[in-house]
CSV table of C-alpha atoms in Angstrom, one decimal:
chain,number,residue,atom,x,y,z
Z,106,MET,CA,246.3,-41.6,50.9
Z,107,SER,CA,244.0,-44.6,50.2
Z,108,LEU,CA,244.7,-48.0,48.9
Z,109,LEU,CA,244.3,-46.9,45.3
Z,110,ASP,CA,247.3,-44.6,45.7
Z,111,TYR,CA,249.5,-47.6,46.4
Z,112,PHE,CA,248.9,-48.8,42.9
Z,113,ARG,CA,249.5,-45.5,41.2
Z,114,SER,CA,253.1,-44.7,40.6
Z,115,ASN,CA,254.0,-41.6,42.5
Z,116,LYS,CA,257.6,-41.3,41.7
Z,117,LYS,CA,257.4,-37.6,40.9
Z,118,PRO,CA,260.4,-35.6,42.1
Z,119,ALA,CA,260.0,-34.2,45.6
Z,120,THR,CA,259.2,-30.5,45.2
Z,121,ALA,CA,260.3,-29.8,48.8
Z,122,VAL,CA,263.9,-30.4,47.7
Z,123,THR,CA,263.6,-27.7,45.0
Z,124,ALA,CA,262.0,-25.4,47.6
Z,125,LYS,CA,264.9,-25.9,50.0
Z,126,GLU,CA,267.5,-25.3,47.3
Z,127,ARG,CA,265.9,-22.1,46.1
Z,128,LEU,CA,265.5,-20.8,49.6
Z,129,GLN,CA,269.1,-21.5,50.5
Z,130,ILE,CA,270.2,-19.4,47.6
Z,131,ILE,CA,267.8,-16.5,48.1
Z,132,VAL,CA,268.4,-16.4,51.9
Z,133,ALA,CA,272.2,-16.4,51.4
Z,134,HIS,CA,271.8,-13.5,49.0
Z,135,GLN,CA,269.5,-11.6,51.4
Z,136,ARG,CA,271.9,-12.1,54.2
Z,137,SER,CA,274.9,-10.8,52.3
Z,138,GLU,CA,273.0,-7.5,51.8
Z,139,ARG,CA,272.0,-7.4,55.4
Z,140,GLY,CA,273.8,-4.8,57.6
Z,141,ALA,CA,275.0,-2.9,54.5
Z,142,PRO,CA,274.4,0.8,54.6
Z,143,ASP,CA,271.3,2.3,53.0
Z,144,TYR,CA,273.4,3.9,50.3
Z,145,PHE,CA,274.9,0.6,49.2
Z,146,PRO,CA,272.6,-0.4,46.4
Z,147,GLN,CA,272.9,3.0,44.7
Z,148,MET,CA,276.7,3.1,45.2
Z,149,LYS,CA,276.9,-0.4,43.6
Z,150,GLN,CA,274.8,0.9,40.6
Z,151,GLU,CA,277.0,3.9,40.1
Z,152,ILE,CA,280.2,1.9,40.2
Z,153,ILE,CA,278.7,-0.3,37.5
Z,154,GLU,CA,277.8,2.8,35.4
Z,155,VAL,CA,281.4,4.1,35.7
Z,156,ILE,CA,282.9,0.8,34.5
Z,157,ARG,CA,280.4,0.7,31.7
Z,158,LYS,CA,281.6,4.0,30.4
Z,159,TYR,CA,284.8,2.2,29.4
Z,160,VAL,CA,284.0,-1.5,29.1
Z,161,ALA,CA,280.8,-3.2,28.0
Z,162,ILE,CA,279.8,-5.4,30.9
Z,163,GLU,CA,276.6,-6.9,32.1
Z,164,GLU,CA,275.3,-6.4,35.6
Z,165,ASP,CA,276.0,-10.0,36.6
Z,166,GLN,CA,279.7,-9.6,35.7
Z,167,VAL,CA,280.2,-7.3,38.6
Z,168,SER,CA,280.0,-8.3,42.2
Z,169,VAL,CA,280.3,-5.6,44.9
Z,170,GLN,CA,280.4,-6.9,48.4
Z,171,LEU,CA,280.9,-5.3,51.8
Z,172,ASP,CA,282.4,-7.6,54.3
Z,173,GLN,CA,282.5,-6.6,58.0
Z,174,ASN,CA,285.2,-8.2,60.1
Z,175,ASP,CA,285.0,-8.4,63.8
Z,176,ASP,CA,287.7,-5.9,64.5
Z,177,ASN,CA,286.0,-2.8,63.3
Z,178,LEU,CA,287.3,-3.3,59.7
Z,179,SER,CA,285.1,-3.2,56.7
Z,180,VAL,CA,286.3,-4.4,53.3
Z,181,LEU,CA,284.7,-3.3,50.1
Z,182,GLU,CA,285.3,-6.1,47.6
Z,183,LEU,CA,284.9,-5.3,43.9
Z,184,ASN,CA,285.0,-8.1,41.4
Z,185,VAL,CA,284.6,-7.4,37.7
Z,186,THR,CA,284.8,-10.1,35.0
Z,187,LEU,CA,285.9,-8.3,31.9
Z,188,PRO,CA,284.8,-9.6,28.5
Z,189,GLU,CA,287.3,-11.5,26.4
Z,190,LYS,CA,289.2,-9.4,23.9
Z,191,GLY,CA,287.7,-10.0,20.6
S,175,MET,CA,260.8,-6.3,84.7
S,176,ALA,CA,258.2,-7.2,82.1
S,177,HIS,CA,259.2,-9.4,79.3
S,178,ILE,CA,258.2,-8.2,75.9
S,179,ILE,CA,257.6,-10.8,73.2
S,180,VAL,CA,256.7,-10.0,69.6
S,181,VAL,CA,254.9,-12.5,67.4
S,182,THR,CA,256.0,-11.6,63.9
S,183,SER,CA,256.4,-13.1,60.5
S,184,GLY,CA,256.6,-10.7,57.6
S,185,LYS,CA,254.1,-12.6,55.6
S,186,GLY,CA,250.4,-12.4,56.3
S,187,GLY,CA,248.1,-15.3,57.1
S,188,VAL,CA,250.7,-17.6,58.6
S,189,GLY,CA,249.1,-17.6,62.1
S,190,LYS,CA,250.5,-14.7,64.0
S,191,THR,CA,247.2,-13.7,65.7
S,192,THR,CA,246.2,-17.4,66.4
S,193,SER,CA,249.7,-17.9,67.9
S,194,SER,CA,249.6,-14.6,69.9
S,195,ALA,CA,246.2,-15.5,71.4
S,196,ALA,CA,247.3,-19.1,72.2
S,197,ILE,CA,250.7,-18.2,73.7
S,198,ALA,CA,249.3,-15.3,75.8
S,199,THR,CA,246.5,-17.5,77.1
S,200,GLY,CA,249.0,-20.3,77.8
S,201,LEU,CA,251.3,-18.0,79.8
S,202,ALA,CA,248.3,-16.6,81.8
S,203,LEU,CA,247.2,-20.2,82.5
S,204,LYS,CA,250.6,-20.9,84.0
S,205,GLY,CA,249.9,-18.1,86.5
S,206,HIS,CA,251.8,-15.2,84.8
S,207,LYS,CA,250.1,-11.8,84.5
S,208,THR,CA,249.9,-11.3,80.7
S,209,VAL,CA,248.7,-8.8,78.3
S,210,VAL,CA,248.4,-9.2,74.5
S,211,ILE,CA,248.4,-6.1,72.3
S,212,ASP,CA,247.0,-5.9,68.8
S,213,PHE,CA,249.4,-3.8,66.7
S,214,ASP,CA,247.4,-4.2,63.5
S,215,ILE,CA,245.9,-0.7,63.5
S,216,GLY,CA,243.0,-0.4,61.1
S,217,LEU,CA,242.6,-4.2,60.7
S,218,ARG,CA,241.8,-5.3,64.3
S,219,ASN,CA,241.3,-9.0,64.6
S,220,LEU,CA,242.9,-10.2,67.9
S,221,ASP,CA,239.6,-9.3,69.7
S,222,LEU,CA,237.7,-11.7,67.5
S,223,ILE,CA,240.2,-14.6,68.0
S,224,MET,CA,240.0,-13.9,71.8
S,225,GLY,CA,236.3,-13.7,71.7
S,226,CYS,CA,236.0,-10.2,73.2
S,227,GLU,CA,235.0,-8.2,70.2
S,228,ARG,CA,231.8,-6.9,71.8
S,229,ARG,CA,233.6,-5.6,74.8
S,230,VAL,CA,236.0,-3.2,73.0
S,231,VAL,CA,235.4,0.4,74.1
S,232,TYR,CA,238.7,2.1,74.0
S,233,ASP,CA,241.8,1.0,72.1
S,234,PHE,CA,245.6,1.1,71.9
S,235,VAL,CA,245.6,4.4,70.0
S,236,ASN,CA,243.2,6.0,72.4
S,237,VAL,CA,245.7,5.2,75.2
S,238,ILE,CA,248.7,6.5,73.2
S,239,ASN,CA,246.8,9.8,72.5
S,240,GLY,CA,245.7,10.2,76.1
S,241,GLU,CA,242.0,9.9,75.2
S,242,ALA,CA,241.6,6.9,77.6
S,243,ASN,CA,243.8,5.4,80.4
S,244,LEU,CA,245.1,1.9,80.4
S,245,ASN,CA,242.5,0.6,82.8
S,246,GLN,CA,239.7,1.8,80.6
S,247,ALA,CA,241.2,0.2,77.4
S,248,LEU,CA,242.4,-3.1,78.8
S,249,ILE,CA,239.9,-5.9,78.4
S,250,LYS,CA,240.0,-8.5,81.1
S,251,ASP,CA,239.6,-12.0,79.7
S,252,LYS,CA,236.6,-13.9,81.0
S,253,ARG,CA,238.1,-17.3,81.0
S,254,CYS,CA,241.5,-16.6,82.3
S,255,GLU,CA,242.2,-14.7,85.5
S,256,ASN,CA,245.7,-13.3,84.6
S,257,LEU,CA,245.0,-12.3,81.0
S,258,HIS,CA,244.2,-8.9,79.5
S,259,ILE,CA,243.8,-7.7,75.9
S,260,LEU,CA,244.6,-4.3,74.5
S,261,PRO,CA,242.8,-4.0,71.1
S,262,ALA,CA,243.9,-2.1,68.1
S,263,SER,CA,242.1,0.9,66.8
S,264,GLN,CA,239.9,0.2,63.8
S,265,THR,CA,239.7,3.7,62.5
S,266,ARG,CA,243.1,5.4,62.6
S,267,ASP,CA,245.9,4.7,60.3
S,268,LYS,CA,249.2,3.0,61.1
S,269,ASP,CA,251.1,6.2,61.7
S,270,ALA,CA,249.2,6.7,64.9
S,271,LEU,CA,251.9,4.5,66.4
S,272,THR,CA,255.0,6.3,67.5
S,273,LYS,CA,258.1,5.0,69.3
S,274,GLU,CA,257.5,7.4,72.2
S,275,GLY,CA,253.8,6.5,72.4
S,276,VAL,CA,254.3,2.8,72.2
S,277,GLY,CA,257.3,2.9,74.6
S,278,LYS,CA,255.2,4.8,77.2
S,279,VAL,CA,252.3,2.3,77.1
S,280,LEU,CA,254.7,-0.6,77.5
S,281,ASP,CA,256.4,1.1,80.4
S,282,ASP,CA,253.0,1.7,82.0
S,283,LEU,CA,252.0,-2.0,81.5
S,284,ALA,CA,255.3,-3.1,83.2
S,285,ASP,CA,254.5,-0.7,86.1
S,286,ALA,CA,251.1,-2.2,86.3
S,287,GLY,CA,252.7,-5.5,87.1
S,288,PHE,CA,252.4,-7.4,83.8
S,289,GLU,CA,255.1,-10.1,83.6
S,290,TYR,CA,254.6,-10.8,79.9
S,291,ILE,CA,253.6,-8.4,77.1
S,292,ILE,CA,252.8,-10.1,73.9
S,293,CYS,CA,252.9,-7.9,70.8
S,294,ASP,CA,250.8,-9.3,67.9
S,295,SER,CA,252.5,-7.8,64.9
S,296,PRO,CA,250.7,-6.9,61.6
S,297,ALA,CA,252.0,-8.4,58.4
S,298,GLY,CA,254.5,-6.5,56.3
S,299,ILE,CA,257.5,-4.4,57.3
S,300,GLU,CA,255.8,-1.0,57.7
S,301,THR,CA,255.2,1.2,60.8
S,302,GLY,CA,252.9,-1.2,62.7
S,303,ALA,CA,255.2,-4.2,62.3
S,304,MET,CA,258.3,-2.2,63.1
S,305,MET,CA,256.6,-0.7,66.2
S,306,ALA,CA,255.6,-4.2,67.3
S,307,LEU,CA,259.2,-5.5,67.2
S,308,TYR,CA,261.1,-2.4,68.2
S,309,PHE,CA,260.9,-2.9,72.0
S,310,ALA,CA,261.0,-6.7,72.0
S,311,ASP,CA,263.2,-8.9,74.3
S,312,THR,CA,262.1,-12.1,72.5
S,313,ALA,CA,260.8,-12.6,69.0
S,314,ILE,CA,258.6,-15.5,67.9
S,315,VAL,CA,259.0,-15.8,64.2
S,316,THR,CA,255.9,-17.5,62.9
S,317,THR,CA,256.6,-19.4,59.7
S,318,ASN,CA,254.7,-21.8,57.4
S,319,PRO,CA,256.8,-24.5,55.7
S,320,GLU,CA,256.4,-22.7,52.3
S,321,VAL,CA,258.9,-20.6,50.3
S,322,SER,CA,257.4,-17.1,50.6
S,323,SER,CA,256.8,-17.4,54.3
S,324,VAL,CA,260.4,-18.6,55.0
S,325,ARG,CA,261.9,-15.9,52.8
S,326,ASP,CA,259.8,-13.2,54.6
S,327,SER,CA,260.8,-14.6,58.0
S,328,ASP,CA,264.4,-14.2,57.1
S,329,ARG,CA,263.7,-10.6,56.1
S,330,ILE,CA,262.1,-10.1,59.5
S,331,LEU,CA,265.2,-11.6,61.2
S,332,GLY,CA,267.2,-9.0,59.5
S,333,MET,CA,264.9,-6.3,60.8
S,334,LEU,CA,265.2,-7.7,64.4
S,335,GLN,CA,268.9,-7.5,64.1
S,336,SER,CA,269.2,-4.0,62.8
S,337,LYS,CA,266.0,-2.0,63.5
S,338,SER,CA,265.1,-2.9,67.0
S,339,ARG,CA,265.8,-1.0,70.2
S,340,ARG,CA,268.2,-3.7,71.3
S,341,ALA,CA,270.1,-3.4,68.0
S,342,GLU,CA,270.2,0.4,68.0
S,343,GLN,CA,271.4,0.6,71.6
S,344,ASN,CA,273.9,-2.2,71.2
S,345,LEU,CA,272.3,-4.3,73.9
S,346,GLU,CA,272.1,-8.1,74.1
S,347,PRO,CA,270.3,-9.1,70.8
S,348,ILE,CA,266.7,-10.1,70.7
S,349,ARG,CA,266.2,-13.8,71.4
S,350,GLU,CA,264.8,-15.2,68.2
S,351,TYR,CA,262.7,-18.3,68.1
S,352,LEU,CA,261.1,-20.2,65.2
S,353,LEU,CA,257.5,-21.2,65.5
S,354,LEU,CA,256.5,-23.5,62.5
S,355,THR,CA,252.8,-23.5,61.9
S,356,ARG,CA,250.4,-25.3,59.6
S,357,TYR,CA,252.8,-28.3,59.5
S,358,SER,CA,251.7,-31.4,57.7
S,359,PRO,CA,253.8,-34.5,58.5
S,360,THR,CA,252.1,-36.4,55.8
S,361,ARG,CA,253.0,-34.0,53.1
S,362,VAL,CA,256.6,-33.7,54.5
S,363,LYS,CA,256.8,-37.5,54.2
S,364,THR,CA,255.8,-37.5,50.5
S,365,GLY,CA,258.3,-34.7,49.8
S,366,GLU,CA,255.7,-32.0,49.1
S,367,MET,CA,256.5,-29.9,52.1
S,368,LEU,CA,259.7,-28.5,53.7
S,369,SER,CA,260.5,-30.4,56.9
S,370,VAL,CA,261.1,-28.8,60.3
S,371,GLY,CA,264.8,-29.6,59.8
S,372,ASP,CA,264.8,-27.9,56.4
S,373,VAL,CA,263.3,-24.7,57.8
S,374,GLU,CA,265.6,-24.7,60.9
S,375,GLU,CA,268.6,-25.2,58.6
S,376,ILE,CA,267.6,-22.3,56.3
S,377,LEU,CA,266.7,-19.8,59.0
S,378,ALA,CA,269.3,-21.0,61.6
S,379,ILE,CA,267.3,-20.0,64.7
S,380,LYS,CA,266.2,-22.0,67.7
S,381,LEU,CA,263.0,-23.9,67.2
S,382,LEU,CA,260.3,-23.1,69.8
S,383,GLY,CA,257.5,-25.3,68.5
S,384,VAL,CA,255.7,-27.0,65.6
S,385,ILE,CA,252.0,-26.5,65.3
S,386,PRO,CA,250.4,-29.1,63.0
S,387,GLU,CA,247.8,-28.1,60.4
S,388,SER,CA,244.7,-28.7,62.3
S,389,GLN,CA,240.9,-28.4,62.0
S,390,ALA,CA,240.9,-27.2,65.6
S,391,VAL,CA,242.3,-23.8,64.7
S,392,LEU,CA,239.3,-22.8,62.5
S,393,LYS,CA,236.9,-24.2,65.0
S,394,ALA,CA,238.5,-22.2,67.8
S,395,SER,CA,238.5,-19.0,65.8
S,396,ASN,CA,234.9,-19.5,64.8
S,397,ALA,CA,234.0,-19.7,68.5
S,398,GLY,CA,236.4,-16.9,69.6
S,399,VAL,CA,238.3,-19.3,72.0
S,400,PRO,CA,242.1,-19.4,71.8
S,401,VAL,CA,242.9,-22.9,70.4
S,402,ILE,CA,245.2,-23.7,73.4
S,403,LEU,CA,242.0,-24.0,75.5
S,404,ASP,CA,241.0,-26.9,73.2
S,405,LYS,CA,243.1,-29.3,75.2
S,406,GLU,CA,242.0,-32.4,73.3
S,407,SER,CA,243.3,-31.0,70.0
S,408,ASP,CA,246.7,-31.5,68.5
S,409,ALA,CA,247.2,-27.8,67.8
S,410,GLY,CA,246.1,-26.9,71.4
S,411,GLN,CA,248.6,-29.4,72.8
S,412,ALA,CA,251.4,-28.2,70.5
S,413,TYR,CA,250.8,-24.6,71.7
S,414,GLU,CA,250.9,-25.9,75.3
S,415,ASP,CA,254.3,-27.4,74.6
S,416,THR,CA,255.4,-24.2,72.9
S,417,VAL,CA,254.5,-22.1,76.0
S,418,SER,CA,256.4,-24.5,78.3
S,419,ARG,CA,259.5,-24.3,76.1
S,420,LEU,CA,259.2,-20.5,76.1
S,421,LEU,CA,259.4,-20.7,79.9
S,422,GLY,CA,262.5,-22.8,79.7
S,423,GLU,CA,261.3,-26.4,79.8
S,424,GLU,CA,262.9,-29.0,77.5
S,425,LEU,CA,260.2,-31.0,75.7
S,426,PRO,CA,260.4,-33.4,72.8
S,427,LEU,CA,258.5,-32.3,69.6
S,428,ARG,CA,255.0,-33.8,69.1
S,429,PHE,CA,252.9,-34.1,66.0
S,430,VAL,CA,255.8,-34.0,63.6
S,431,THR,CA,255.5,-37.5,62.3
S,432,GLU,CA,252.6,-39.0,60.4
S,433,GLU,CA,249.9,-40.4,62.6
S,434,LYS,CA,249.3,-44.1,62.3
S,435,LYS,CA,246.2,-44.9,60.3
S,436,GLY,CA,243.9,-47.7,61.0
S,437,PHE,CA,243.1,-50.5,58.5
S,438,LEU,CA,239.8,-48.9,57.4
S,439,LYS,CA,241.3,-45.5,56.9
S,440,ARG,CA,244.1,-47.0,54.8
S,441,ILE,CA,241.5,-48.5,52.5
S,442,PHE,CA,239.0,-45.7,52.3
S,443,GLY,CA,241.3,-42.8,52.7
S,444,SER,CA,240.8,-40.0,55.2
């Protein structure tokens, strides 16, 4: 930075803040899939296909999550947002 | 027992080889018998950074295949008594590395009395990278303050926690450290670059060191001298601190705040 820069207005939004927010989301997503078995993505896809046979849903209306608790217990959580009846 | 340290990152070009060379040299300077191994089969470069490219006769894959013994393949560093380099093969493909083969070489190095074995990982998450991290006791995750590097580092952390020997055998997990490289305090101050704190918060691992973006790094690689030997330089000193912390010393961070500029520099720019 030189003296000239002091007279220029540099009040642009800090891009590092955007970078941090984007990374926090993507890393949280990556970590939620970590430790899941290799068959998990395919199983998730097939569950969505089965639901689609009966109800028209988009991929982002379904969340399938595998939670591992400490005491040797895994919970498969399936959350489907059904479209409103029209 | 030899201590096995992998220098890894996922993303390429973040400074793995520079860091491997500097850290291995630093450990050797502190009196520890150290070997640094290039796992980048087919794209050998550690020898250049260490300045021993003209002394390579046999390589890592030759040793694995029994075509040469360790003593023939190890290159003794000319500047530093306790330091040896095991170069990668330039001709074979990455599948030349097997768990059995790599494990045997690491065992033999431990038997030969090496205290620290530094594994310089290739980029990516394929065989070479997985072999470099598989046997590790400690991982130094080299990261630039930049989105793709941080994301890839997180991927590598996942691999360390699931695909390593320690994970597979349910042993105490690999010790994971963050090494933030190419850091520019000035750009952090203007909000253009993720700060040390940001990256620590996202990756949630212990910080080992911060290496500032420095002209000394290119000068050092031009000359084939590990940058840690440039004791006047900011990067060299930052690597020295990093090595001390690796050995358990508590040191404050340096080179993370903007350097004060003189009056003339302020007017004419840098």
